[in-house]
Amino acid sequence: MKDYTRREFIRLATLMGGVSLFAGCTLLGSSESVPKYSEGAPGVDPLENTIGVRNVYTVCGACLGNCGICCRVAEGTLVKIGGNPYNPVAVSSPLPFDTSLQEAAIRSGAVCAIGGSGIQTLYNPFRVAKPLKRVGPRGSAKWAGISWDQAIQEILDGGDLFGEGKVLGLREIKQSGQNVGFLAGRADWGSLHFIRSFVDAFPGAVLLRNRDQMTEDIDKAAIQAVFGGGTGLVAPDYASVKFLLSFGDAPLDSGIPLVSIARQIADARVGESSMKWAVADPRLSTSGSKADVWLPVIPGKDLELACGIMRSLVDRYPSVKQIQDLKLKSMVESRTVAEFAGECGISHQLIDRVADLLVQAGPKSAAVPGRGILSGKDGITAAKAVYTLNTMVGSEPGTGGLIARTDGFLEEIATVKRAIKEISGSDKTKTMKALLSWQADPAYHDPYVTELLAERGNPALFVAIDTEITETTACADYILPDTTYLERYDICTLPASVSANGIGVRKPVVGGFDPEKGRYIPILPETRLMEEIVHQIGTSLELPGFEAPKNESGKTWSVQAYYRGMLAIILENMKSSGFRISGDSDEVEKVLERGGIFPSRSAVSRRASSSVPESHVYWPEVPPQQPLETDISDGFLLISYTLPFHRQPDSSLNSWLLEVLPENKLAVSSQDAARLKIRQNDTVTVSSPDGKIKTTCKAQVLPGMRPGVVALARGFGYRQSGAARQVIDGITQTADRTRGAGVNPAVLLSKGIRKVKITAA
Ligand code: SF4
């Protein structure tokens, strides 16, 4: 990729869809002050502003939340991560863009526990510090450190690289037009477009999506089917929503971004709208325990619950709107509320109660499916059913219950079906000659991926760009050492749940800069930015748009220049869409300094009353007559869930988070524990019905579990990422067994197992 002129960059960005980014934005000024019930920002720590401590405003990358963060750097070392006071994801009343950096330094914002522990992601002792090539069979944990030149040359030219016969290099794969997959794990808007430019230029290359991106695809498809094409992602409009129905979702536990969503829910509960809340989840999560109604639905029966609520609406409220989807309509008509109640395990009475709450809130209802539904079997039908509950009571995006965010720039890249096929060993995979991955760990979620890569050796060449030897990269042929999100540039969109406009800008918080080459130098000097690696491969292969620089000035292509160019175009688009940005000449610099630009909050700003209504007794209703008995003779239904301070994959291994909870436990209901004579913290064996898969863990006996259901938190039980020994250049690297504590629920669930046997060990 050459050094772009402004005109060329505009053309490229247009081709990538970038110019349309802000086409629909308008300047919506609002100066309403926002009450700080839940700002999460105590006073400023004077130590944080000691002379010599530098504040660097950037964007967190530990999950998909894209919270604005403020990194305190002392003598080149990152010492603390807090929230960016300019960024509406980190604070409810962000500082105006023109506020000086000096003034901002005495303001603080909030981050979640994972975001705050990002220091340990940066200084992780298990980071890969130089290019590695496997010297044993795939997955054998034996590596040789090699130079960048050798790594790139072998990846391009192939040959008998591992003493196992000839492997095609990328050059020959390109010439013969065969397939290459690029699995982009944590790509944000800017980096995704960079990767897209590589994939588009490489004949036969396909961009593969990771699990989160695929559930987002399913969500978008359901939203478009129910609310019409052109609708992007939708989220509850916390400024005005009167009834929130969270299906298979626990926003206070696993919301993305966590702090922002928790803050908005807390404000909505105590605000003028006095939001009512129902949570459908077999486990009484923190969210369920703070809701008005807990619906302990049988796992996998969310569709039946949604249909039961629809049937209750149809039977008792003739004025509700028609169900448009014919398949759903006939399903709803096929059974009575009592029959649906029997199938989903929620009483007829409670189903009617939820239907009443929907009707009372009307257009200000928000029924939303969570990842538990979207990633389930036939998630799209269940998601369509949940969204249809809104339309039946007149709630559409913009009526006060839901808001829509248009993100046309995140265009469909590969269909969900194709992506699943390509990563799971379909016919197409047989023809995929090489796989490039960037910060993706599908093998943690699906051990079958390990089998595919390591045991079947498919595809023939696997190159991983990553910071660690993870479950997935452990099966790679080459690991090219990457930088962390705290040493990167990117353009980051705001999450759908935040009613604000703008973009976050990620930039390195530590490391150096080579002014001659215009190149950023990460803290581990042999690590490289993904874009540098892909750019070198692209120029070596002479891919269109990736020509080696030939300009007379001697300037070389740099990642910084690329993102500055992209940012300049975005700012230009914002201005032409009516945003006033600033009067300064160097706007790009100003945006970089502030970690993004957020020109205005939505005109629909939050209004909350100053007193907490007495009706808010934070314990949900579970009607006493509800029959919560389940036959466990043929086993327990196993579900997995996410904790607020332990998410998968990599960030959950930060030592501060492991100290909070070193290992996950099997959540089991008090009734079942009594029947099985299991007490708190007893060791139990969890096995598949045929007994072929077995694992042990401690029991967590809870009253807030649906009997017949057991649950394991995700983000534990790693087999790699520092939990296993590696031999590099003949030297055995010590493993940290604490990083592998607990059980990875995917070991059972990815095999299609839904029922497990539990016995006291
Ligand atoms: S929710 Fe937490 S981990 Fe996710 S982006 Fe925000 S601060 Fe980072």
Tab-separated table of C-alpha atoms and ligand atoms in Angstrom, residues 60-69 89 110-116 255-259 485 647 651, ligand 1:
chain	number	residue	atom	x	y	z
A	60	CYS	CA	-10.017	0.211	25.479
A	61	GLY	CA	-9.791	-2.939	23.388
A	62	ALA	CA	-10.266	-5.610	26.042
A	63	CYS	CA	-13.793	-6.267	24.785
A	64	LEU	CA	-16.027	-4.923	22.027
A	65	GLY	CA	-17.308	-2.083	24.232
A	66	ASN	CA	-14.791	0.506	22.982
A	67	CYS	CA	-14.878	2.543	26.209
A	68	GLY	CA	-12.786	5.686	26.223
A	69	ILE	CA	-9.883	5.292	28.617
A	89	VAL	CA	-18.974	5.741	26.795
A	110	ALA	CA	-15.149	4.923	34.824
A	111	VAL	CA	-13.912	1.642	33.414
A	112	CYS	CA	-14.858	-1.906	34.293
A	113	ALA	CA	-12.521	-4.245	36.177
A	114	ILE	CA	-11.304	-5.801	32.939
A	115	GLY	CA	-10.518	-2.417	31.407
A	116	GLY	CA	-8.652	-1.359	34.532
A	255	GLY	CA	-23.203	-5.868	28.961
A	256	ILE	CA	-20.878	-4.344	26.401
A	257	PRO	CA	-19.760	-1.771	27.436
A	258	LEU	CA	-20.445	-2.855	30.962
A	259	VAL	CA	-20.146	0.329	33.029
A	485	TYR	CA	-4.456	-2.689	21.990
A	647	ARG	CA	-14.454	-12.501	29.891
A	651	SER	CA	-8.239	-10.408	29.181
B	1	SF4	S1	-16.506	-2.729	29.050
B	1	SF4	FE1	-14.554	-2.881	30.164
B	1	SF4	S2	-13.274	-4.246	28.921
B	1	SF4	FE2	-14.990	-3.566	27.624
B	1	SF4	S3	-14.191	-1.775	26.522
B	1	SF4	FE3	-15.211	-1.013	28.378
B	1	SF4	S4	-13.563	-0.847	29.930
B	1	SF4	FE4	-12.803	-2.154	28.260
